[in-house]
mmCIF file of C-alpha atoms in Angstrom:
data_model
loop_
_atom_site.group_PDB
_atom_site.id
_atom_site.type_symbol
_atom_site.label_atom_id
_atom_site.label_comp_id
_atom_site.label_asym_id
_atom_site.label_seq_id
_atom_site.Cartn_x
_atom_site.Cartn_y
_atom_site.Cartn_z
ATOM 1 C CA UNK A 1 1.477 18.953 -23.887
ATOM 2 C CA UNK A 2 3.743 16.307 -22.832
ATOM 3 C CA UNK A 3 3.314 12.372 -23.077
ATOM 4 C CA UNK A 4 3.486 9.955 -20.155
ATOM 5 C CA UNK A 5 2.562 6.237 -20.090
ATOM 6 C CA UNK A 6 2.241 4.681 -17.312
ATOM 7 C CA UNK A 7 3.445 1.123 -17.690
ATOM 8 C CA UNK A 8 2.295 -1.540 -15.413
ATOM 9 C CA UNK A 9 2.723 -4.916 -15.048
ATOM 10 C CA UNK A 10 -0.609 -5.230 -12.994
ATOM 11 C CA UNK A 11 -4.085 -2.819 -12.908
ATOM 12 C CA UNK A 12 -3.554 0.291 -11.610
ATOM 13 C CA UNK A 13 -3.474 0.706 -7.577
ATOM 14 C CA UNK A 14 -5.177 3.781 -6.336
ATOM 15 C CA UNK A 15 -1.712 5.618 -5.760
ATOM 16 C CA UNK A 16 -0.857 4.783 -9.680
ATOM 17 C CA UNK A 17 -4.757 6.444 -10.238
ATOM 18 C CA UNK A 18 -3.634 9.593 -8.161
ATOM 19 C CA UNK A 19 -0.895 10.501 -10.119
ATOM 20 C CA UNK A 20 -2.385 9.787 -13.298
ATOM 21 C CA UNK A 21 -4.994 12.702 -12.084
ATOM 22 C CA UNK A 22 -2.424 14.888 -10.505
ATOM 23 C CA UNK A 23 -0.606 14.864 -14.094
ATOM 24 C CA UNK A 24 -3.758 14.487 -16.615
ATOM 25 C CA UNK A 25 -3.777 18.962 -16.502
ATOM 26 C CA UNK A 26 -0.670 19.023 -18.261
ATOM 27 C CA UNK A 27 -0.233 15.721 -19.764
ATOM 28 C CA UNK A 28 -1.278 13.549 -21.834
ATOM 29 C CA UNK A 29 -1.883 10.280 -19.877
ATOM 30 C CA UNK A 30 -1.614 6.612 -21.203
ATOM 31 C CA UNK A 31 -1.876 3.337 -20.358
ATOM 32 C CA UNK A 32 -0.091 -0.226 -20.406
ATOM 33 C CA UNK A 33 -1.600 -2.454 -18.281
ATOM 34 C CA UNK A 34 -0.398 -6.062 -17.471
ATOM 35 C CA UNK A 35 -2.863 -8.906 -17.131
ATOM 36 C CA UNK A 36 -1.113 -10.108 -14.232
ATOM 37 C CA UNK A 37 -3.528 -9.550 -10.950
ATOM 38 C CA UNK A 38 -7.275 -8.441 -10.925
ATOM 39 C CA UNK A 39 -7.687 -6.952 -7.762
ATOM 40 C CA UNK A 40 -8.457 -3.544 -9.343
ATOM 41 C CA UNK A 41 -10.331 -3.105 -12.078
ATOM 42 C CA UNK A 42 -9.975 0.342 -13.090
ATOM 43 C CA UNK A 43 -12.952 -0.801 -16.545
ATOM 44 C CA UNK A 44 -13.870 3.884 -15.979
ATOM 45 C CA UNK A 45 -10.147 4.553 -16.446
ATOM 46 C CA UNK A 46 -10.395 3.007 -20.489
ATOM 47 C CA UNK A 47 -12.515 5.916 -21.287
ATOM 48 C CA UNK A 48 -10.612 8.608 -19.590
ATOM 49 C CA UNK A 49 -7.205 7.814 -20.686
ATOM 50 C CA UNK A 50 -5.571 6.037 -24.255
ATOM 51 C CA UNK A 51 -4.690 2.391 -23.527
ATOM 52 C CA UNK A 52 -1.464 1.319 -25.281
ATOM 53 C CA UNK A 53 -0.676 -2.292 -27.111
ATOM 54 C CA UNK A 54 2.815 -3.303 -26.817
ATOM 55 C CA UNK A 55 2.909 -2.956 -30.836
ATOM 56 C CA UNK A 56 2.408 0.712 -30.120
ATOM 57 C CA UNK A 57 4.534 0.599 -27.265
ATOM 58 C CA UNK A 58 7.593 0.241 -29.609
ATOM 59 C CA UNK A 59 7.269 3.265 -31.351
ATOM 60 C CA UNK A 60 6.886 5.317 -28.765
ATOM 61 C CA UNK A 61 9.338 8.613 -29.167
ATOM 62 C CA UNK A 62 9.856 12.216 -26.656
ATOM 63 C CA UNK A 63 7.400 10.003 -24.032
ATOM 64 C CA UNK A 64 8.576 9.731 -20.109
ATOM 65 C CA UNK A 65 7.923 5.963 -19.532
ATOM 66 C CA UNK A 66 6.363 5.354 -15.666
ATOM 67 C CA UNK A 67 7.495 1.993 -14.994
ATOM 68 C CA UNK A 68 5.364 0.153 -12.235
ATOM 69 C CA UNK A 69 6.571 -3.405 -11.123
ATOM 70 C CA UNK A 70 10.051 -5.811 -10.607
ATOM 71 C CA UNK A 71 9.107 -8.274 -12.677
ATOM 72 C CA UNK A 72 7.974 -5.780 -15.546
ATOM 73 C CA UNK A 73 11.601 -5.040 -15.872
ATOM 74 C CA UNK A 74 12.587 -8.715 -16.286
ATOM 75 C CA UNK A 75 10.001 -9.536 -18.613
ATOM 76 C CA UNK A 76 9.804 -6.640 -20.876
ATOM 77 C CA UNK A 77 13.497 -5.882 -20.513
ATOM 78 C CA UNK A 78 14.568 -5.500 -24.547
ATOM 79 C CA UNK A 79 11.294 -3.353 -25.152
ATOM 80 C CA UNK A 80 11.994 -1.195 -22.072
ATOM 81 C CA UNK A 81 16.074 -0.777 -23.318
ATOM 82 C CA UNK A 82 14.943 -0.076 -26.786
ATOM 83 C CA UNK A 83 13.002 2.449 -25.604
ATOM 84 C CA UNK A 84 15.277 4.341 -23.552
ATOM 85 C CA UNK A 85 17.194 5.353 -26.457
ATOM 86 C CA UNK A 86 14.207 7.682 -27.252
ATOM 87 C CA UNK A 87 12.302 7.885 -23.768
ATOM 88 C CA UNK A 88 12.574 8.668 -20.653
ATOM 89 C CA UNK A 89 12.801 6.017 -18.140
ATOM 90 C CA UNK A 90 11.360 6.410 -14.678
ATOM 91 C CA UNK A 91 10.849 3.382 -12.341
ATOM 92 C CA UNK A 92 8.731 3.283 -9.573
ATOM 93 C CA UNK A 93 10.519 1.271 -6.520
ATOM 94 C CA UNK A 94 6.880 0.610 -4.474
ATOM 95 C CA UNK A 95 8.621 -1.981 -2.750
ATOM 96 C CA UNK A 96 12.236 -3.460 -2.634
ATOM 97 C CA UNK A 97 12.790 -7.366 -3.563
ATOM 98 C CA UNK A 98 14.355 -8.411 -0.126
ATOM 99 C CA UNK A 99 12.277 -10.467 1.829
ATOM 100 C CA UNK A 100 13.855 -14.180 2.197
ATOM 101 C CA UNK A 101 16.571 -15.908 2.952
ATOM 102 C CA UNK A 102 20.343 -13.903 3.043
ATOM 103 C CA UNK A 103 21.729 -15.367 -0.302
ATOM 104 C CA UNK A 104 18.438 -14.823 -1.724
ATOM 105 C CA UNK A 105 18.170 -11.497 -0.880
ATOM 106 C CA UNK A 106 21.698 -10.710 -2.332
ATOM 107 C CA UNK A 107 21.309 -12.169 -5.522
ATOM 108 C CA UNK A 108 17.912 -10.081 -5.606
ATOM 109 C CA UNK A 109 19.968 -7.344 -4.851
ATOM 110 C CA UNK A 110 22.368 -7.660 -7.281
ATOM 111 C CA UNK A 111 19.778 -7.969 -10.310
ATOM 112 C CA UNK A 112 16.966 -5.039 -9.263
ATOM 113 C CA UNK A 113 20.285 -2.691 -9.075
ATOM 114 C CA UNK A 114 21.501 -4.062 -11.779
ATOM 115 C CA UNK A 115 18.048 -3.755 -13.357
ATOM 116 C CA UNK A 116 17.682 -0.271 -12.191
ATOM 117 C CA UNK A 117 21.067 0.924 -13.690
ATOM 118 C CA UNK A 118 20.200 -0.334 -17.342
ATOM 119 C CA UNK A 119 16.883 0.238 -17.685
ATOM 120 C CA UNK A 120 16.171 3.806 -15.891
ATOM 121 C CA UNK A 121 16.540 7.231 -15.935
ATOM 122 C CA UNK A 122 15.156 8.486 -12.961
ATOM 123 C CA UNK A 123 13.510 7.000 -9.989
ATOM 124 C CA UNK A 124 10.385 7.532 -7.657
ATOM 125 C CA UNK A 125 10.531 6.028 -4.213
ATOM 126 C CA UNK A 126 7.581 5.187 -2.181
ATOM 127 C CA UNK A 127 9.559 5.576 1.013
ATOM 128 C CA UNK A 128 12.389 7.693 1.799
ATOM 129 C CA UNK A 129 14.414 4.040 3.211
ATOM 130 C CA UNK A 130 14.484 2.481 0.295
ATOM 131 C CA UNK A 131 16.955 4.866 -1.294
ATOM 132 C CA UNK A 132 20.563 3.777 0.468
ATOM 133 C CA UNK A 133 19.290 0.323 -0.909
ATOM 134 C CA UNK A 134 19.457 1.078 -4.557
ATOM 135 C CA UNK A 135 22.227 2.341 -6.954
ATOM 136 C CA UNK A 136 22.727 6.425 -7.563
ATOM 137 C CA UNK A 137 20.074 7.441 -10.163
ATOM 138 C CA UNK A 138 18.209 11.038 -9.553
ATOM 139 C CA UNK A 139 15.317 10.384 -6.978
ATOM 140 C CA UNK A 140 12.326 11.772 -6.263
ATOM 141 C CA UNK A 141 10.183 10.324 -3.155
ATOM 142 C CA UNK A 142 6.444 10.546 -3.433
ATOM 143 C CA UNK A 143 4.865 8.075 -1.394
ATOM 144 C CA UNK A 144 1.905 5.930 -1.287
ATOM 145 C CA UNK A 145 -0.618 9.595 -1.052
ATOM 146 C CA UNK A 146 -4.296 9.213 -1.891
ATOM 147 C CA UNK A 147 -5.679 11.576 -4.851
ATOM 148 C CA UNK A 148 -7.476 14.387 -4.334
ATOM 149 C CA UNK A 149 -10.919 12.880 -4.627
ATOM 150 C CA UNK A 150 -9.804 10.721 -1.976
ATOM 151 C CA UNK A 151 -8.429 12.529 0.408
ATOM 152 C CA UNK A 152 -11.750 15.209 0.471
ATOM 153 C CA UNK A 153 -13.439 11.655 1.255
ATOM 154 C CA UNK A 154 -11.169 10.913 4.496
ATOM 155 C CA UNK A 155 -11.209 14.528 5.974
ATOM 156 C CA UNK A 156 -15.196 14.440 5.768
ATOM 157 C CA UNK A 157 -15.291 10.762 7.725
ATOM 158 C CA UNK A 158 -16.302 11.560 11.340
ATOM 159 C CA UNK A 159 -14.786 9.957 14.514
ATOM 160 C CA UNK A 160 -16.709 7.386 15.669
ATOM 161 C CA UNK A 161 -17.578 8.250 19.552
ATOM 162 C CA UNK A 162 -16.630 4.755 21.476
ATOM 163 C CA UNK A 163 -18.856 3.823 24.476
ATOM 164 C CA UNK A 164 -17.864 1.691 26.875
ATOM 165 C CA UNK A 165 -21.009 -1.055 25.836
ATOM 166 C CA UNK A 166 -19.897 -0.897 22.393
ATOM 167 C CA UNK A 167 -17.830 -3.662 19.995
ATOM 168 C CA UNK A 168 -14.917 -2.314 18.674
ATOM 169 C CA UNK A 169 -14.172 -2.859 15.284
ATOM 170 C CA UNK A 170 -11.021 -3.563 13.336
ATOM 171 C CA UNK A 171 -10.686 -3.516 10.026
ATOM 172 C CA UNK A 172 -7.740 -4.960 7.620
ATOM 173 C CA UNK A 173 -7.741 -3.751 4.100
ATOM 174 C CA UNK A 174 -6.429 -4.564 1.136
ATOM 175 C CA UNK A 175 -5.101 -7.651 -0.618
ATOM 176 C CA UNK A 176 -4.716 -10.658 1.871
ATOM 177 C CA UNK A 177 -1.061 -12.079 2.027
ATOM 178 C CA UNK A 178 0.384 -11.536 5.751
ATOM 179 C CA UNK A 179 -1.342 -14.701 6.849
ATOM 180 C CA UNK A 180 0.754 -14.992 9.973
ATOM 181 C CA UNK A 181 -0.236 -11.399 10.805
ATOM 182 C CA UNK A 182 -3.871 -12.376 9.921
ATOM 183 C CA UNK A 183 -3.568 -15.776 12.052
ATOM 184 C CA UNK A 184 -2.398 -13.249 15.134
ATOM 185 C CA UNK A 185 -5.462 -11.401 15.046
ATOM 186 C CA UNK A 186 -8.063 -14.103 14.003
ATOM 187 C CA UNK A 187 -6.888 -15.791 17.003
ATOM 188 C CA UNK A 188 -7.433 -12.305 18.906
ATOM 189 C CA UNK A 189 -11.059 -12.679 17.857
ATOM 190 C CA UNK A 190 -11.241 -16.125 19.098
ATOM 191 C CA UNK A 191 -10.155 -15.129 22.191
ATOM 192 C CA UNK A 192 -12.156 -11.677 22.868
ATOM 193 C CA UNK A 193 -15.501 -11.644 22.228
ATOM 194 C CA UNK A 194 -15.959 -7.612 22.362
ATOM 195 C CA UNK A 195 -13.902 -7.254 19.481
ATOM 196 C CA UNK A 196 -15.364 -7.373 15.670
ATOM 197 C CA UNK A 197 -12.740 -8.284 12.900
ATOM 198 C CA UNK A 198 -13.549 -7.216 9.115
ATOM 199 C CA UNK A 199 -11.471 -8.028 6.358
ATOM 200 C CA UNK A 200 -11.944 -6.020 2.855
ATOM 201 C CA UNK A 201 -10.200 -7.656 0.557
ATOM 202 C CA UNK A 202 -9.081 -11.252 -1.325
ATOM 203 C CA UNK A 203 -5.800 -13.363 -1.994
ATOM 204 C CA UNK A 204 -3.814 -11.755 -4.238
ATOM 205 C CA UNK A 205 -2.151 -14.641 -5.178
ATOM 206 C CA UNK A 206 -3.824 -17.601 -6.965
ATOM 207 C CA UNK A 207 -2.372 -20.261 -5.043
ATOM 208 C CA UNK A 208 -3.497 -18.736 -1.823
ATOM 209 C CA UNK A 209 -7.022 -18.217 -2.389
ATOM 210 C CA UNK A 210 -8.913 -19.346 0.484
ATOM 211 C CA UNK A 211 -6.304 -19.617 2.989
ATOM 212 C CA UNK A 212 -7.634 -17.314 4.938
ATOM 213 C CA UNK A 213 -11.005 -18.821 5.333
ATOM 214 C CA UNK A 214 -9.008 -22.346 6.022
ATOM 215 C CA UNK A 215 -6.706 -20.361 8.844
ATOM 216 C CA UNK A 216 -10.082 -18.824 10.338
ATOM 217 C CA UNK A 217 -11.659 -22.205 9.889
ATOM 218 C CA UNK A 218 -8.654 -23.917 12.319
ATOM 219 C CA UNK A 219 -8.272 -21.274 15.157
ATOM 220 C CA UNK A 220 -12.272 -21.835 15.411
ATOM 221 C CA UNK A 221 -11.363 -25.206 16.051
ATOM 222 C CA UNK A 222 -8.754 -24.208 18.580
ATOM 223 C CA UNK A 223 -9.831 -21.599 20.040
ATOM 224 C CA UNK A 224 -13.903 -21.045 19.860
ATOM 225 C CA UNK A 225 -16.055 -19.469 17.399
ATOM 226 C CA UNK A 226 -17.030 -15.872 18.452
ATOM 227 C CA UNK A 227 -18.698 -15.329 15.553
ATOM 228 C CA UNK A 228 -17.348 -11.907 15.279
ATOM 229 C CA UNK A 229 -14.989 -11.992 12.031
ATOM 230 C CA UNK A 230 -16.334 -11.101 8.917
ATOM 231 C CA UNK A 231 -14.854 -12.009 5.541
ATOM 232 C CA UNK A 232 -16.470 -9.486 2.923
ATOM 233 C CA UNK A 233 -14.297 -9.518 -0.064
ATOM 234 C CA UNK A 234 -13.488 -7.631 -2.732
ATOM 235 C CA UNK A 235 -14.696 -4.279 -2.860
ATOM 236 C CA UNK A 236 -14.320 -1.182 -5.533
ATOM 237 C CA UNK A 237 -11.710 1.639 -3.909
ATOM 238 C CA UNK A 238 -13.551 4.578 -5.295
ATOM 239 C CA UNK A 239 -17.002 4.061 -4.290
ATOM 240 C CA UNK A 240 -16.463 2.147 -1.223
ATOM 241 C CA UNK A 241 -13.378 3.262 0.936
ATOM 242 C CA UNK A 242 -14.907 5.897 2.650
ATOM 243 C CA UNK A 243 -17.910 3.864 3.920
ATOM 244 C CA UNK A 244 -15.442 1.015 4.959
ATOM 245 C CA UNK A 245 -13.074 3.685 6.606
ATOM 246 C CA UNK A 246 -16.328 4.869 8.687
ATOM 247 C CA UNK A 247 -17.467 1.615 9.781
ATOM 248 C CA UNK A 248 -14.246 0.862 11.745
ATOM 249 C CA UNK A 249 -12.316 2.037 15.020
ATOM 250 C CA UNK A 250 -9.347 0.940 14.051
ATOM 251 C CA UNK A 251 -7.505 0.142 11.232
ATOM 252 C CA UNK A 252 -5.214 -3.297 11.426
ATOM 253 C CA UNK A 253 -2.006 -2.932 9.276
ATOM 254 C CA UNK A 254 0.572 -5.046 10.673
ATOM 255 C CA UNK A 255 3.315 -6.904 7.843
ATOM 256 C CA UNK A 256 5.260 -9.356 8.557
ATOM 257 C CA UNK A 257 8.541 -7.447 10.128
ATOM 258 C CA UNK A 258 11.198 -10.194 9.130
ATOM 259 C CA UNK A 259 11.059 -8.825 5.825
ATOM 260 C CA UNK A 260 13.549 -5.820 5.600
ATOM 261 C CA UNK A 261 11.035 -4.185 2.670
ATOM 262 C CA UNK A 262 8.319 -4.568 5.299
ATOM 263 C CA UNK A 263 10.616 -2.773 7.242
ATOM 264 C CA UNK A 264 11.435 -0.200 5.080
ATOM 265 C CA UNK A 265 7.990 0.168 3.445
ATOM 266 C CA UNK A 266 5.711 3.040 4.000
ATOM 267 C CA UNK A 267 1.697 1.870 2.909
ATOM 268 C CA UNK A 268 -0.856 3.931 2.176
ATOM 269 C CA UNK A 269 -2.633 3.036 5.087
ATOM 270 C CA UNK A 270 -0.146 5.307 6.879
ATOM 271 C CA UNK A 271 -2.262 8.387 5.279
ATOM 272 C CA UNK A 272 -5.252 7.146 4.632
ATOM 273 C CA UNK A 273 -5.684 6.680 8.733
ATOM 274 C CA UNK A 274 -3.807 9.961 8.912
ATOM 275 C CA UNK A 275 -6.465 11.991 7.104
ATOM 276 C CA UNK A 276 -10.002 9.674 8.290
ATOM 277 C CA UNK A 277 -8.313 10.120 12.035
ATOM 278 C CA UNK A 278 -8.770 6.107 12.203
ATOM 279 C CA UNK A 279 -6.186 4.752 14.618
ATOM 280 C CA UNK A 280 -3.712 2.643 12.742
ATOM 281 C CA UNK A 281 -2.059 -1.090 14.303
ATOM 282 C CA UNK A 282 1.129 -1.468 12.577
ATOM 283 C CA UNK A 283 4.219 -3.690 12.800
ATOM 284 C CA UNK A 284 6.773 -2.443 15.442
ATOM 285 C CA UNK A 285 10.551 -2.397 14.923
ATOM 286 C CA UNK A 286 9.842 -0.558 11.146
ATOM 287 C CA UNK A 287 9.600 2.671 9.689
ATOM 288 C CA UNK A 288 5.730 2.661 9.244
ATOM 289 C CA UNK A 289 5.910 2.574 13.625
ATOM 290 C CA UNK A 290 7.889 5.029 13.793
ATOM 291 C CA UNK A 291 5.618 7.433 11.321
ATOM 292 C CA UNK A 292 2.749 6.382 13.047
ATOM 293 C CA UNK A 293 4.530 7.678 16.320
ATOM 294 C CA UNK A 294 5.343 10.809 14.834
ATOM 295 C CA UNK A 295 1.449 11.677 13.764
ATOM 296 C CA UNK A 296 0.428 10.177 16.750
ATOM 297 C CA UNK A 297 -2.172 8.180 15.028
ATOM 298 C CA UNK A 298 -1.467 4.679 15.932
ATOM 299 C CA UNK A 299 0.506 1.636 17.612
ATOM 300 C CA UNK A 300 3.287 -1.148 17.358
ATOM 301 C CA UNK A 301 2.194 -4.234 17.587
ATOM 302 C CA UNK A 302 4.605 -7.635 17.822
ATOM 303 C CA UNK A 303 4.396 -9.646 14.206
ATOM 304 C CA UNK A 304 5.412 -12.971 14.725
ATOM 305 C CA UNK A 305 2.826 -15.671 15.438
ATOM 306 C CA UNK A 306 5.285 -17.340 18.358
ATOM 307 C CA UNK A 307 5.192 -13.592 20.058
ATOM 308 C CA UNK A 308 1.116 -14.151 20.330
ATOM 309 C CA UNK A 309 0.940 -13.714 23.867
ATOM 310 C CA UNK A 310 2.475 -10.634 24.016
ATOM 311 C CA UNK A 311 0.416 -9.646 21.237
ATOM 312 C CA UNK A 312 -2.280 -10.198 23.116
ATOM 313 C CA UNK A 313 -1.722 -8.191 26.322
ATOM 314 C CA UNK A 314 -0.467 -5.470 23.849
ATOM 315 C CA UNK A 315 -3.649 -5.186 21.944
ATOM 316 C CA UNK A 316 -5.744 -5.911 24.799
ATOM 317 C CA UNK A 317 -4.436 -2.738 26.561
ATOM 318 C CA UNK A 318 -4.796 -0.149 23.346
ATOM 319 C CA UNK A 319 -8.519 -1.502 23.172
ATOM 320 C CA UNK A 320 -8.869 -0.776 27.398
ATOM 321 C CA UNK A 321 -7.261 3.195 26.073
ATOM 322 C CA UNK A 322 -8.931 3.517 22.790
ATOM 323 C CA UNK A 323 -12.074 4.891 24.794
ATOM 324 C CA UNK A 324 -9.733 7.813 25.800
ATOM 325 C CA UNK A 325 -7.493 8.049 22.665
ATOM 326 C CA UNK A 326 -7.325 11.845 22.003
ATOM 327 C CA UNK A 327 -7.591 12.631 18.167
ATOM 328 C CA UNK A 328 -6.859 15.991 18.683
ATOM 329 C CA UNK A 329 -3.162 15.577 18.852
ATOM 330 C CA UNK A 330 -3.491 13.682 15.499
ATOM 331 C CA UNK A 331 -1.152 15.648 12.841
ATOM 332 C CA UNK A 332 -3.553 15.882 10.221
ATOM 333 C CA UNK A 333 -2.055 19.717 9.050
ATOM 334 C CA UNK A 334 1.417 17.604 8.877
ATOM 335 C CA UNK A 335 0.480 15.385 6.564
ATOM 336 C CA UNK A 336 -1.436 17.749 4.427
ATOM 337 C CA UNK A 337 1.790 20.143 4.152
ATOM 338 C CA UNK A 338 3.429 16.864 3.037
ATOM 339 C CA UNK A 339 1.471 15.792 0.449
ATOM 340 C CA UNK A 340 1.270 19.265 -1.142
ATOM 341 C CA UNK A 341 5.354 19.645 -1.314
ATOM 342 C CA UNK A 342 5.225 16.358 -3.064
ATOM 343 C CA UNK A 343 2.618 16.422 -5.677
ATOM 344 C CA UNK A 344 3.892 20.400 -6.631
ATOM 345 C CA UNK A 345 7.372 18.559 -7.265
ATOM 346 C CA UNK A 346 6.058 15.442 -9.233
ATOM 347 C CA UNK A 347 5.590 16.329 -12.929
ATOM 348 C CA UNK A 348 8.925 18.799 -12.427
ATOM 349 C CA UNK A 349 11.205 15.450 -11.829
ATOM 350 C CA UNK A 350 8.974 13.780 -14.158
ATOM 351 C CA UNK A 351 9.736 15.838 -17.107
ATOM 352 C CA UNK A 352 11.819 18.335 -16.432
ATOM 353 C CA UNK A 353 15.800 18.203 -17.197
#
């Protein structure tokens, strides 16, 4: 069997997890993890796969080396070079570097294809739009797609049957770092008491931990306390998604659309409503609208705190419709027939020549 480590500059996300068990029949899996982030803690994954020191690392020969993360590449750069000369290379591209000012985002440019050109082999995208972005290397997309295990859990989540006397609920998941997105729909909440707002999920970022209870704390002031948002933290991905998934109407997933990665980007709340049939708010003006279009399982929404009151007579109009929305014309099939072309092709690119 062959060798693959997946090398990470953070714990492993639940898309790093699904590949590791879409390649652990034929491969050998192992594991560098970073101690850079916490928001997965992955403590099951020590005794199903062979965790690597950097000491190790460096004598690594015949292995394909997954590379998760930008900074990774800057950091670990001389152990990552010396390896290529025995190693394969292949660099995950989850998100592209471009999301400030214009100089900035050149000079960024510049150094993550610069970066890219040393450093890797081969690359996986995460989105198809990232790729006239980077410099020529051989590509394979394979995006954000829960594992198996997960994606039996969304297909057996039922519907949830609105009434009319009912409070919907809207759920954003994940790691909290849009806060101008989350400001838009905490003041929602402030403003429409038949709506309930849950957020799964922390700061990812140490210098931002508790903003979001400071930003709910000062549209209160502003606007009125409904009492109908509902911080509730961390959670674990495996055992809880599908019961957080089921609570919720609707799943809020709009980025910040300023950003060209945000842009560009395709989460994996894309599939994740996809296969649970959860309506999905997203950003409009970006790619993830226009995929949300195309499986008719969702809506663009405007981004920018200054557009709120548009925001509002948006949103307020899906939530009049979502009564009516019909998840029949949902493309679950679609997405299934996707996933399958890209997981068959994955260890192929991987290791093949």
């Amino acid at each position: 069997m062959k060798n693959i480590l997946f090398f990470s500059e953070v714990k492993l996300s639940p898309a790093l997890i699904a590949k590791c068990t879409l390649l652990e029949k034929n491969m050998n899996i192992y594991v560098y993890e970073g101690n850079k982030g916490d928001f997965y803690q992955n403590k099951e994954l020590q005794d199903r796969y062979k965790y690597l020191t950097l000491d190790e690392i460096k004598r690594l020969k015949d292995f394909t080396v997954y590379v998760y993360g930008i900074r990774i590449l800057i950091e670990k750069f001389f152990l990552l070079y010396s390896l290529k000369r025995k190693n394969r290379i292949v660099l995950e591209v989850a998100d592209l570097p471009l999301r400030y000012g214009k100089i900035k985002n050149f000079l960024y440019y510049i150094i993550f294809n610069f970066l890219i050109f040393i450093l890797s082999d081969r690359i996986v995208l995460t989105s198809e739009y990232f790729k006239k972005y980077l410099v020529k290397k051989p590509v394979y997309v394979f995006e954000n797609l829960p594992s198996e295990e997960s994606i039996k859990k969304f297909l057996s989540i039922k519907s949830n049957v609105l009434e009319k006397s009912d409070k919907i609920n809207i759920g954003y998941i994940g790691g909290l770092r849009y806060f101008e997105q989350l400001t838009l729909l905490i003041r929602y909440a402030c403003n429409h008491k038949d709506v309930n707002i849950h957020l799964y999920g922390e700061e990812i970022n140490e210098k931002t931990k508790g903003k979001t209870k400071q930003i709910l704390k000062e549209e209160i002031q502003k606007y009125g306390d409904n009492n109908n948002v509902f911080q509730h933290g961390r959670f674990n991905y495996e055992r809880e998604i599908k019961n957080i998934y089921e609570s919720l109407n609707l799943i809020y997933s709009v980025y910040d659309e300023k950003q060209l990665n945000v842009r560009l980007a395709l989460p994996n709340k894309l599939y994740e409503s996809i296969l649970s049939k959860k309506i999905i708010l997203v950003a409009e003006n970006t790619k993830l609208c226009k995929e949300v279009e195309e499986y008719n399982i969702g809506y663009g929404l405007p981004s920018n705190l200054s557009d709120y009151e548009r925001f509002e007579k948006k949103l307020s109009n899906i939530l009049e419709d979502v009564y009516f929305f019909d998840y029949s014309k949902i493309k679950v099939q679609k997405i299934l027939d996707k996933i399958k072309i890209q997981k068959d092709g994955l260890e192929n690119f991987l290791v093949g020549e």
